[in-house]
Coordinates of C-alpha atoms and ligand atoms in Angstrom, one line a residue:
Chain A
M1 CA 25.6 -7.9 34.1
L2 CA 23.1 -10.7 33.9
H3 CA 20.4 -8.4 32.8
V4 CA 22.5 -6.7 30.1
E5 CA 23.4 -10.1 28.7
L6 CA 19.9 -11.4 28.8
V7 CA 18.5 -8.3 27.1
L8 CA 21.3 -8.5 24.5
Q9 CA 20.5 -12.2 23.9
G10 CA 16.9 -11.3 23.6
L11 CA 17.6 -8.6 21.1
V12 CA 19.6 -11.0 19.1
N13 CA 16.8 -13.5 18.8
G14 CA 14.3 -10.8 18.5
S15 CA 16.1 -9.2 15.6
M16 CA 16.0 -12.6 13.8
Y17 CA 12.3 -12.7 14.4
A18 CA 11.9 -9.1 13.3
V19 CA 13.7 -9.7 10.0
V20 CA 11.5 -12.7 9.2
A21 CA 8.3 -11.2 10.5
I22 CA 8.7 -7.9 8.7
G23 CA 8.8 -9.7 5.4
L24 CA 5.5 -11.3 6.4
T25 CA 4.0 -8.0 7.4
L26 CA 5.0 -6.4 4.1
I27 CA 3.2 -9.1 2.3
Y28 CA 0.2 -9.0 4.6
G29 CA 0.0 -5.2 4.4
L30 CA -0.1 -5.2 0.6
L31 CA -2.1 -8.3 -0.3
R32 CA -3.8 -9.5 2.9
I33 CA -2.2 -12.9 2.5
L34 CA -0.8 -14.8 5.4
H35 CA 2.3 -16.1 3.7
V36 CA 3.1 -19.2 5.7
A37 CA 5.5 -20.4 3.1
H38 CA 7.8 -17.4 3.9
A39 CA 9.5 -19.7 6.5
G40 CA 10.1 -22.2 3.7
L41 CA 12.1 -19.5 1.9
Y42 CA 13.9 -18.8 5.1
T43 CA 15.0 -22.4 5.2
L44 CA 16.0 -22.3 1.5
G45 CA 18.1 -19.3 2.3
A46 CA 19.9 -21.2 5.1
Y47 CA 20.6 -24.1 2.8
I48 CA 21.9 -22.0 -0.1
T49 CA 24.2 -20.2 2.3
V50 CA 25.7 -23.4 3.7
L51 CA 26.1 -25.1 0.3
T52 CA 27.5 -22.0 -1.5
T53 CA 29.9 -21.3 1.4
N54 CA 31.1 -24.9 1.4
A55 CA 31.5 -24.9 -2.3
T56 CA 33.3 -21.5 -2.6
G57 CA 34.8 -21.0 0.8
S58 CA 33.3 -17.5 1.0
L59 CA 30.5 -16.9 3.6
A60 CA 29.8 -13.5 2.1
L61 CA 29.2 -15.0 -1.3
G62 CA 27.0 -17.7 0.4
I63 CA 24.8 -15.1 2.0
L64 CA 24.6 -12.9 -1.1
A65 CA 23.7 -15.9 -3.3
A66 CA 21.0 -16.9 -0.8
M67 CA 19.5 -13.5 -0.7
L68 CA 19.4 -13.2 -4.5
V69 CA 18.1 -16.6 -5.3
V70 CA 15.5 -16.6 -2.5
G71 CA 14.4 -13.1 -3.5
L72 CA 13.7 -14.4 -7.0
C73 CA 12.0 -17.5 -5.6
G74 CA 9.7 -15.2 -3.6
M75 CA 8.7 -13.3 -6.8
L76 CA 8.0 -16.7 -8.4
V77 CA 5.8 -17.8 -5.5
Y78 CA 3.8 -14.6 -5.9
R79 CA 3.5 -15.1 -9.7
L80 CA 2.7 -18.9 -9.7
L81 CA 0.8 -19.3 -6.4
Y82 CA -0.8 -16.1 -5.1
E83 CA -1.5 -14.1 -8.2
P84 CA -4.0 -16.6 -9.7
M85 CA -5.9 -16.6 -6.4
L86 CA -6.0 -13.0 -5.5
E87 CA -9.7 -12.7 -6.3
R88 CA -10.5 -15.7 -4.1
P89 CA -11.3 -15.4 -0.4
P90 CA -8.2 -15.0 1.8
Y91 CA -8.3 -18.5 3.2
V92 CA -7.7 -20.0 -0.2
A93 CA -4.3 -18.3 -0.4
L94 CA -3.6 -19.3 3.2
I95 CA -4.3 -23.0 2.6
A96 CA -2.2 -22.9 -0.6
S97 CA 0.6 -21.3 1.4
I98 CA 0.5 -23.9 4.1
G99 CA 0.5 -26.6 1.4
L100 CA 3.5 -25.0 -0.3
F101 CA 5.4 -24.7 3.0
I102 CA 4.9 -28.5 3.7
C103 CA 5.9 -29.2 0.2
M104 CA 9.1 -27.2 0.6
E105 CA 10.0 -28.9 3.8
E106 CA 9.6 -32.3 2.3
S107 CA 11.5 -31.3 -0.8
Y108 CA 14.4 -30.2 1.4
R109 CA 14.3 -33.5 3.1
I110 CA 14.4 -35.4 -0.2
V111 CA 17.1 -33.2 -1.8
F112 CA 19.4 -32.3 1.1
G113 CA 18.7 -35.3 3.4
P114 CA 16.9 -35.5 6.8
Y115 CA 19.9 -34.9 9.0
G116 CA 20.8 -31.4 8.2
S117 CA 23.9 -29.8 6.9
S118 CA 26.7 -27.7 8.5
F119 CA 29.5 -25.5 7.4
D120 CA 32.7 -27.4 6.6
M121 CA 34.5 -24.9 8.8
P122 CA 32.6 -23.6 11.8
R123 CA 32.0 -19.9 11.3
L124 CA 32.2 -17.0 13.6
G125 CA 32.6 -19.2 16.7
E126 CA 34.7 -16.7 18.6
R127 CA 33.4 -14.2 21.1
I128 CA 33.8 -10.4 21.0
A129 CA 34.4 -8.6 24.3
L130 CA 32.6 -5.3 24.8
G131 CA 34.0 -4.2 28.1
P132 CA 32.6 -6.4 30.8
I133 CA 30.1 -8.2 28.5
S134 CA 31.0 -10.5 25.7
I135 CA 28.9 -11.5 22.7
A136 CA 29.4 -14.3 20.2
A137 CA 30.6 -13.1 16.9
A138 CA 27.6 -14.8 15.2
D139 CA 25.2 -13.0 17.6
A140 CA 26.8 -9.7 16.8
A141 CA 26.5 -10.5 13.1
M142 CA 22.8 -11.2 13.6
L143 CA 22.3 -7.9 15.4
V144 CA 24.3 -5.8 12.9
G145 CA 22.7 -7.6 9.9
A146 CA 19.2 -6.9 11.2
I147 CA 20.0 -3.3 11.8
V148 CA 21.5 -2.9 8.4
L149 CA 18.5 -4.6 6.7
L150 CA 15.8 -2.7 8.7
T151 CA 17.5 0.7 8.3
G152 CA 17.9 0.0 4.6
L153 CA 14.2 -0.8 4.3
A154 CA 13.2 2.3 6.3
M155 CA 15.3 4.5 4.1
L156 CA 13.8 2.9 1.0
M157 CA 10.3 3.4 2.3
R158 CA 10.7 6.9 3.6
R159 CA 13.3 8.5 1.4
T160 CA 12.7 7.3 -2.1
R161 CA 9.9 8.0 -4.6
F162 CA 9.5 4.3 -5.1
G163 CA 9.2 3.7 -1.4
V164 CA 6.5 6.4 -1.0
A165 CA 4.7 4.9 -4.0
W166 CA 4.9 1.5 -2.3
R167 CA 3.4 2.8 0.9
A168 CA 0.7 4.6 -1.1
T169 CA -0.1 1.3 -2.8
V170 CA -0.5 -0.4 0.6
T171 CA -2.9 2.3 1.7
D172 CA -5.1 2.5 -1.4
P173 CA -4.0 0.4 -4.5
A174 CA -6.8 1.8 -6.8
M175 CA -5.8 5.4 -6.1
A176 CA -2.2 4.5 -6.4
R177 CA -2.9 3.2 -9.9
S178 CA -4.8 6.4 -10.8
F179 CA -1.6 8.3 -10.1
G180 CA 0.5 6.2 -12.4
I181 CA 2.0 3.8 -9.9
D182 CA 2.7 0.4 -11.4
T183 CA 1.1 -1.6 -8.5
I184 CA 2.0 -4.9 -10.1
K185 CA 5.7 -3.9 -10.0
V186 CA 5.2 -2.9 -6.3
R187 CA 4.0 -6.4 -5.6
Y188 CA 7.0 -8.0 -7.2
V189 CA 9.4 -5.7 -5.4
N190 CA 7.5 -6.4 -2.1
F191 CA 7.9 -10.2 -2.5
F192 CA 11.5 -9.8 -3.6
I193 CA 12.5 -7.7 -0.5
A194 CA 10.4 -9.8 1.9
S195 CA 12.1 -12.9 0.6
V196 CA 15.6 -11.4 0.7
F197 CA 14.9 -10.7 4.4
A198 CA 13.8 -14.3 5.0
A199 CA 17.0 -15.5 3.3
A200 CA 19.2 -13.2 5.3
A201 CA 17.6 -14.4 8.5
G202 CA 18.0 -18.0 7.4
S203 CA 21.7 -17.4 6.6
L204 CA 22.4 -15.8 9.9
V205 CA 20.6 -18.5 11.8
A206 CA 22.7 -21.1 9.9
V207 CA 25.8 -19.3 11.0
L208 CA 24.5 -19.0 14.6
N209 CA 23.6 -22.7 15.0
N210 CA 26.1 -24.1 12.4
L211 CA 23.3 -26.3 11.4
V212 CA 20.5 -26.2 8.8
E213 CA 17.6 -28.7 8.8
P214 CA 14.6 -29.3 6.6
T215 CA 12.2 -28.3 9.4
M216 CA 14.1 -25.3 10.8
G217 CA 11.4 -23.1 9.4
S218 CA 8.5 -24.5 11.4
V219 CA 9.0 -22.7 14.7
P220 CA 9.9 -19.3 13.1
S221 CA 6.8 -19.7 10.9
Y222 CA 4.4 -20.0 13.8
K223 CA 6.2 -17.4 15.8
S224 CA 6.4 -14.8 13.1
L225 CA 2.7 -15.3 12.3
A226 CA 1.9 -14.6 16.0
I227 CA 4.3 -11.6 16.0
I228 CA 2.6 -9.9 13.1
V229 CA -0.7 -10.3 14.8
L230 CA 0.8 -8.9 18.0
G231 CA 2.3 -6.0 16.0
G232 CA -1.1 -5.0 14.7
L233 CA -1.2 -6.9 11.3
G234 CA 0.5 -5.0 8.5
Q235 CA 2.2 -2.4 10.7
V236 CA 6.0 -2.5 10.2
G237 CA 6.8 -0.5 13.4
G238 CA 4.5 -2.7 15.6
T239 CA 6.0 -5.8 14.1
L240 CA 9.5 -4.7 15.0
A241 CA 8.6 -3.9 18.5
A242 CA 6.7 -7.2 19.0
A243 CA 9.6 -9.2 17.6
L244 CA 12.1 -7.6 19.9
L245 CA 9.8 -7.9 22.9
L246 CA 9.3 -11.6 22.2
G247 CA 13.0 -12.1 22.0
V248 CA 13.6 -10.5 25.3
I249 CA 10.8 -12.4 27.0
E250 CA 12.2 -15.6 25.7
A251 CA 15.6 -14.8 27.0
Y252 CA 14.3 -14.1 30.5
G253 CA 11.9 -17.0 30.4
T254 CA 14.7 -19.4 29.5
I255 CA 16.6 -18.3 32.7
Y256 CA 13.8 -18.0 35.1
A257 CA 11.4 -20.7 33.8
G258 CA 13.7 -22.8 31.7
A259 CA 13.7 -25.6 34.3
Y260 CA 10.0 -26.3 33.5
L261 CA 9.5 -25.1 30.0
D262 CA 11.5 -24.9 26.9
R263 CA 12.1 -21.6 25.0
D264 CA 9.4 -22.1 22.4
A265 CA 6.9 -23.1 25.0
I266 CA 7.6 -19.9 26.9
A267 CA 7.2 -17.9 23.7
F268 CA 3.9 -19.4 22.8
I269 CA 2.5 -19.0 26.3
F270 CA 3.4 -15.3 26.1
L271 CA 1.9 -15.0 22.7
I272 CA -1.3 -16.8 23.7
V273 CA -1.7 -14.7 26.8
V274 CA -1.2 -11.5 25.0
L275 CA -3.5 -12.4 22.2
M276 CA -6.2 -13.4 24.7
I277 CA -5.9 -10.0 26.4
R278 CA -5.4 -7.9 23.2
P279 CA -6.7 -9.9 20.2
Q280 CA -6.3 -6.7 18.1
G281 CA -2.5 -6.8 18.8
L282 CA -0.4 -4.8 21.1
F283 CA -0.1 -1.8 18.9
A284 CA -3.4 -1.7 17.0
R285 CA -4.6 1.7 16.1
G286 CA -8.2 2.7 16.5
S287 CA -9.9 2.9 13.2
Chain B
M1 CA -10.8 17.3 -25.2
L2 CA -13.1 14.8 -23.6
E3 CA -15.9 13.0 -25.4
L4 CA -18.2 10.3 -24.0
K5 CA -19.9 8.3 -26.7
G6 CA -22.8 6.2 -25.5
L7 CA -21.0 5.4 -22.3
T8 CA -22.6 2.5 -20.3
C9 CA -20.8 1.5 -17.1
G10 CA -21.4 -0.2 -13.9
Y11 CA -20.4 -2.8 -11.4
G12 CA -20.4 -6.4 -12.5
R13 CA -23.7 -6.8 -14.3
F14 CA -25.2 -3.8 -12.6
V15 CA -25.6 -0.8 -14.9
A16 CA -25.0 2.5 -13.1
V17 CA -24.9 4.8 -16.1
R18 CA -26.6 4.1 -19.4
D19 CA -25.8 5.4 -22.9
L20 CA -24.3 8.7 -21.8
S21 CA -22.8 11.1 -24.3
F22 CA -21.3 14.5 -23.8
T23 CA -18.3 16.6 -25.0
V24 CA -16.1 18.9 -23.0
R25 CA -13.9 21.2 -25.0
R26 CA -10.4 22.3 -24.1
G27 CA -10.4 24.9 -21.4
E28 CA -14.1 24.4 -20.5
A29 CA -15.5 23.5 -17.2
M30 CA -18.4 21.1 -17.0
A31 CA -20.6 20.2 -14.0
V32 CA -22.2 16.9 -13.7
L33 CA -25.3 17.2 -11.4
G34 CA -27.9 14.8 -10.2
A35 CA -29.5 13.3 -7.2
N36 CA -27.9 10.7 -4.9
G37 CA -27.3 7.5 -6.8
A38 CA -27.8 9.2 -10.2
G39 CA -24.5 7.8 -11.4
K40 CA -22.3 10.9 -11.2
T41 CA -19.4 9.2 -9.4
S42 CA -19.7 6.2 -11.6
T43 CA -19.3 8.4 -14.7
L44 CA -16.3 10.1 -13.3
M45 CA -14.6 6.9 -12.2
A46 CA -15.3 5.4 -15.6
I47 CA -13.5 8.3 -17.2
A48 CA -10.6 7.7 -14.8
G49 CA -10.5 4.0 -15.5
Q50 CA -11.7 2.9 -12.1
V51 CA -15.2 1.7 -13.1
A52 CA -15.7 -0.9 -15.8
V53 CA -17.1 0.4 -19.1
Q54 CA -19.7 -2.0 -20.4
S55 CA -20.2 -0.3 -23.8
G56 CA -19.6 2.9 -25.5
A57 CA -16.3 4.8 -25.7
I58 CA -14.3 7.5 -24.0
L59 CA -12.2 9.8 -26.1
F60 CA -9.5 12.0 -24.7
D61 CA -7.9 14.4 -27.2
G62 CA -9.4 12.3 -30.0
E63 CA -7.7 9.1 -28.7
D64 CA -9.9 6.2 -27.6
I65 CA -8.8 5.6 -24.0
T66 CA -11.7 3.2 -23.1
A67 CA -9.3 0.3 -22.8
L68 CA -6.4 2.1 -21.2
S69 CA -5.3 1.5 -17.6
P70 CA -5.7 4.2 -15.0
M71 CA -1.9 4.6 -15.1
A72 CA -1.9 5.3 -18.8
R73 CA -4.7 7.8 -18.5
C74 CA -2.8 9.6 -15.8
A75 CA 0.3 9.7 -18.0
R76 CA -1.8 11.3 -20.8
G77 CA -2.9 14.1 -18.6
L78 CA -6.0 13.0 -16.7
A79 CA -6.1 13.5 -12.9
L80 CA -8.6 12.6 -10.3
A81 CA -9.7 14.2 -7.0
P82 CA -12.1 11.4 -6.0
E83 CA -15.2 11.2 -3.9
G84 CA -14.2 11.1 -0.2
R85 CA -10.8 12.6 -1.2
R86 CA -9.1 9.3 -0.6
L87 CA -5.8 10.7 0.4
F88 CA -3.2 8.2 1.4
R89 CA -3.9 8.6 5.1
D90 CA -0.7 7.0 6.4
L91 CA 1.4 9.3 4.3
T92 CA 2.3 12.9 5.0
V93 CA 0.8 15.6 2.9
R94 CA 4.2 16.1 1.2
E95 CA 4.3 12.4 0.4
N96 CA 0.8 12.5 -1.0
L97 CA 1.9 15.3 -3.3
V98 CA 5.0 13.3 -4.3
V99 CA 2.7 10.4 -5.2
G100 CA 0.5 12.8 -7.2
G101 CA 3.6 13.7 -9.3
Y102 CA 4.8 10.1 -9.7
V103 CA 4.1 10.0 -13.4
R104 CA 6.1 13.1 -14.0
A105 CA 9.9 13.5 -13.7
A106 CA 11.3 13.6 -10.2
R107 CA 13.0 16.9 -10.9
A108 CA 9.6 18.5 -11.6
T109 CA 8.3 17.7 -8.1
A110 CA 9.7 20.7 -6.3
A111 CA 8.4 23.2 -8.8
N112 CA 4.9 21.6 -9.0
M113 CA 4.8 21.5 -5.2
D114 CA 5.5 25.2 -5.1
K115 CA 2.5 25.7 -7.5
V116 CA 0.2 23.7 -5.3
L117 CA 1.3 25.6 -2.2
A118 CA 0.7 28.9 -4.1
L119 CA -2.8 27.7 -4.8
F120 CA -3.3 26.4 -1.2
P121 CA -1.0 28.3 1.2
R122 CA -2.7 26.5 4.1
L123 CA -1.1 23.2 3.1
E124 CA 2.4 24.6 3.7
E125 CA 2.4 24.2 7.4
R126 CA 0.7 20.8 7.1
L127 CA 3.2 19.3 4.7
D128 CA 4.7 17.0 7.3
N129 CA 1.5 16.0 9.0
L130 CA -0.2 12.7 8.1
A131 CA -2.9 13.3 5.6
G132 CA -5.4 11.4 7.9
S133 CA -5.0 14.2 10.5
L134 CA -6.2 17.0 8.2
S135 CA -9.5 18.7 8.5
G136 CA -12.1 18.2 5.8
G137 CA -11.2 21.4 4.0
E138 CA -7.5 20.7 4.1
Q139 CA -8.1 17.2 2.8
Q140 CA -9.9 18.6 -0.2
M141 CA -7.1 21.0 -0.8
A142 CA -4.6 18.3 -0.6
A143 CA -6.6 16.1 -2.9
I144 CA -6.8 18.8 -5.5
G145 CA -3.2 19.5 -5.0
R146 CA -2.2 15.9 -5.4
A147 CA -4.1 15.8 -8.6
M148 CA -2.4 18.9 -9.9
M149 CA 1.0 17.4 -9.2
A150 CA 0.3 15.1 -12.1
E151 CA 0.4 18.2 -14.4
P152 CA -3.1 17.3 -15.8
R153 CA -4.8 18.8 -18.8
L154 CA -8.1 17.5 -17.5
L155 CA -9.1 17.5 -13.9
L156 CA -11.8 15.3 -12.6
I157 CA -13.2 16.3 -9.2
D158 CA -16.0 14.7 -7.3
E159 CA -18.0 16.5 -4.6
V160 CA -16.1 19.8 -4.4
S161 CA -17.9 21.3 -1.5
L162 CA -19.4 18.3 0.3
G163 CA -18.8 18.6 4.1
L164 CA -16.6 21.7 3.8
M165 CA -17.0 24.9 5.9
P166 CA -18.1 27.8 3.7
K167 CA -14.7 29.4 4.0
N168 CA -13.0 26.3 2.6
V169 CA -15.6 26.0 -0.1
D170 CA -14.5 29.5 -1.2
I171 CA -10.9 28.6 -1.2
C172 CA -11.5 25.5 -3.3
Y173 CA -13.7 27.3 -5.8
E174 CA -11.3 30.2 -6.1
A175 CA -8.5 27.7 -6.8
L176 CA -10.5 25.8 -9.4
D177 CA -11.4 29.1 -11.0
A178 CA -7.8 30.2 -11.2
L179 CA -6.8 26.8 -12.7
R180 CA -9.6 27.1 -15.3
R181 CA -8.5 30.6 -16.2
A182 CA -5.0 29.2 -16.6
G183 CA -6.4 26.8 -19.3
L184 CA -7.2 23.6 -17.3
T185 CA -10.2 21.7 -18.5
I186 CA -12.4 20.6 -15.5
V187 CA -15.2 18.1 -15.0
L188 CA -16.7 18.5 -11.6
I189 CA -19.5 16.9 -9.6
E190 CA -21.3 19.1 -7.1
Q191 CA -24.2 18.8 -4.7
S192 CA -24.9 22.5 -4.1
L193 CA -26.2 24.2 -7.2
E194 CA -25.5 27.8 -6.2
R195 CA -21.8 28.0 -6.3
V196 CA -21.1 25.7 -9.2
L197 CA -23.2 27.5 -11.9
D198 CA -21.0 30.6 -11.5
M199 CA -17.9 28.7 -12.3
V200 CA -18.8 26.2 -15.1
D201 CA -19.6 26.7 -18.8
H202 CA -21.8 23.6 -19.3
V203 CA -24.0 21.4 -17.1
C204 CA -25.3 18.0 -17.6
V205 CA -27.8 16.5 -15.2
L206 CA -28.1 12.8 -14.6
E207 CA -31.2 11.0 -13.5
S208 CA -31.1 7.3 -12.6
G209 CA -28.1 6.7 -14.7
S210 CA -29.2 8.6 -17.9
L211 CA -28.7 12.1 -19.2
A212 CA -31.7 14.1 -18.2
W213 CA -30.7 17.6 -19.3
A214 CA -27.7 19.2 -20.8
G215 CA -27.0 22.8 -21.6
T216 CA -25.1 25.9 -20.7
A217 CA -24.7 27.1 -17.1
A218 CA -26.7 30.2 -18.0
D219 CA -29.6 28.1 -19.2
A220 CA -29.5 25.8 -16.3
R221 CA -29.9 28.6 -13.8
G222 CA -33.5 28.6 -12.5
N223 CA -34.5 26.0 -15.1
P224 CA -37.3 24.0 -13.7
D225 CA -36.3 20.8 -15.6
V226 CA -32.8 21.0 -14.0
I227 CA -34.2 21.6 -10.6
R228 CA -36.6 18.8 -10.9
A229 CA -34.1 16.3 -12.1
Y230 CA -31.6 17.6 -9.6
M231 CA -34.0 17.0 -6.8
G232 CA -34.3 13.4 -8.0
G233 CA -38.0 13.5 -8.6
V234 CA -38.8 14.6 -5.0
H235 CA -41.2 17.1 -6.5
G236 CA -42.5 15.0 -9.3
Ligands
LIG301 N1 -19.0 -0.1 -5.8 C1 -20.3 -0.2 -6.2 N2 -20.8 -1.5 -6.4 C2 -22.1 -1.6 -6.8 N3 -22.9 -0.6 -7.0 C3 -22.5 0.6 -6.9 C4 -21.2 0.9 -6.4 N4 -21.0 2.2 -6.3 C5 -22.2 2.8 -6.7 N5 -23.1 1.8 -7.0 C6 -24.5 2.0 -7.5 O1 -24.4 2.7 -8.7 C7 -25.4 3.7 -8.8 C8 -24.8 5.1 -9.1 O2 -23.9 5.4 -8.0 P1 -23.0 6.7 -8.0 O3 -22.1 6.6 -6.8 O4 -22.4 6.7 -9.3 O5 -24.0 7.8 -7.8 P2 -23.7 9.4 -7.5 O6 -24.5 10.1 -8.4 O7 -22.3 9.6 -7.4 O8 -24.4 9.5 -6.0 P3 -24.0 10.4 -4.7 O9 -24.5 11.7 -5.0 O10 -24.6 9.6 -3.6 O11 -22.5 10.4 -4.7 C9 -26.1 3.7 -7.5 O12 -27.3 2.9 -7.7 C10 -25.2 2.9 -6.5 O13 -25.9 2.2 -5.6
LIG302 MG1 -21.0 10.3 -5.9

């Protein structure tokens, strides 16, 4: 049973990484921008969830508000920050993005205070039994939430005309334009959906930990950057696999090496080793 | 249907095509010939809105489209099968065709796809394959098919036969011929002189970015001026 529970725990963490990292991959795939500030939006999503839930008593409303507001903020970040520098070399946007991320973390500290916030009433603390194994309700919510979001995204991308146009734009924006696709709209939708995903992950982590802090985005930010490289930059499927793999490795590492190293250290050792062996990512395709 | 008036276009400050004028009437086919680097692709891409026009004007159905976006040109009935095909490699052939028809109503997609498959039956079995996995000939068919999904009135096609096996060249030319007979206006770029003169009405030859010769296909056949310009001055 230990293995089942470890894998399950790994998948829970991995699905959180996946939801954050897929947003990053979508943005990298379309614009070749490493959107570090993505993790700032994730934190914002967590704060909005806690504040709205405490104000209204409805967690569902809190999560929805977070997704909507953060989605709009993502479009704003594109419009105000990235769009003016699209013609510049990629590191310009990267530096700007790091700057924005730091700025966001400090703003949260000023506005919401340095000590973090919690739900007035602890949420989803109980455990659900599935035969011999049991899983925390919050963990289950994370898994189910990730599955719903990722399936929804896959359906949008595969089954709708707009989704196909979106993927065409990622492959060849100039040709997409010549076939009448509004590639600017694709960018806004891309930022909206990616940011909605960040917000959803932030919400679910807030529920999981019953704590949101100004700096809660730092570790997910570094990890998700490493994950998208591991997944073969810009590839949604590879990103998903890399995120889940990292989650499981972490879960095992915590049990078998947890006495010497903490979870994040284990994750980074894994990421560094893999990237040393396969700098092109685990799932890079030959060109 | 299409009129270029003193078109000068290029990349940044670089001028690729200078002061080019020609007219293509409705239902006609025009071939743009010339040596490597003569400016054929630049001309075509300027018509499609992909290369910057530095001066001059492009008229489509009497409307000045010089400042229109590629999207708007597509909506007005201009479709492109570009150099190198440029299919969306990570999309299936079916999805490429869907993108081709993106400017038209979704409910027109099925009927238009049937027309494309009637033109290129070979694509039928490849519909669910990734476009990147197609052979050169199939890619050209898919590229022409994708353009036809936009229900164009003017088809722009670059390098019809380059890199294709003779059998596939036949298939593509037969398809273009059928489309032209059905009333489509075509501007095409071609490297091999033989095949193209049978199919087009008019020819213009570019030489280092300028118009070197223009006339009917019949006059172009065997014309030493055309051959010389076409060879890019190799013989002179
Ligand atoms: N993207 C670009 N940036 C800068 N210059 C370019 C670009 N594309 C083409 N050129 C230049 O413009 C000129 C015309 O090129 P163009 O591709 O239009 O010629 P072409 O007649 O299509 O040649 P080919 O037969 O090789 O396809 C050439 O001197 C070429 O080097
Ligand atoms: Mg060319």
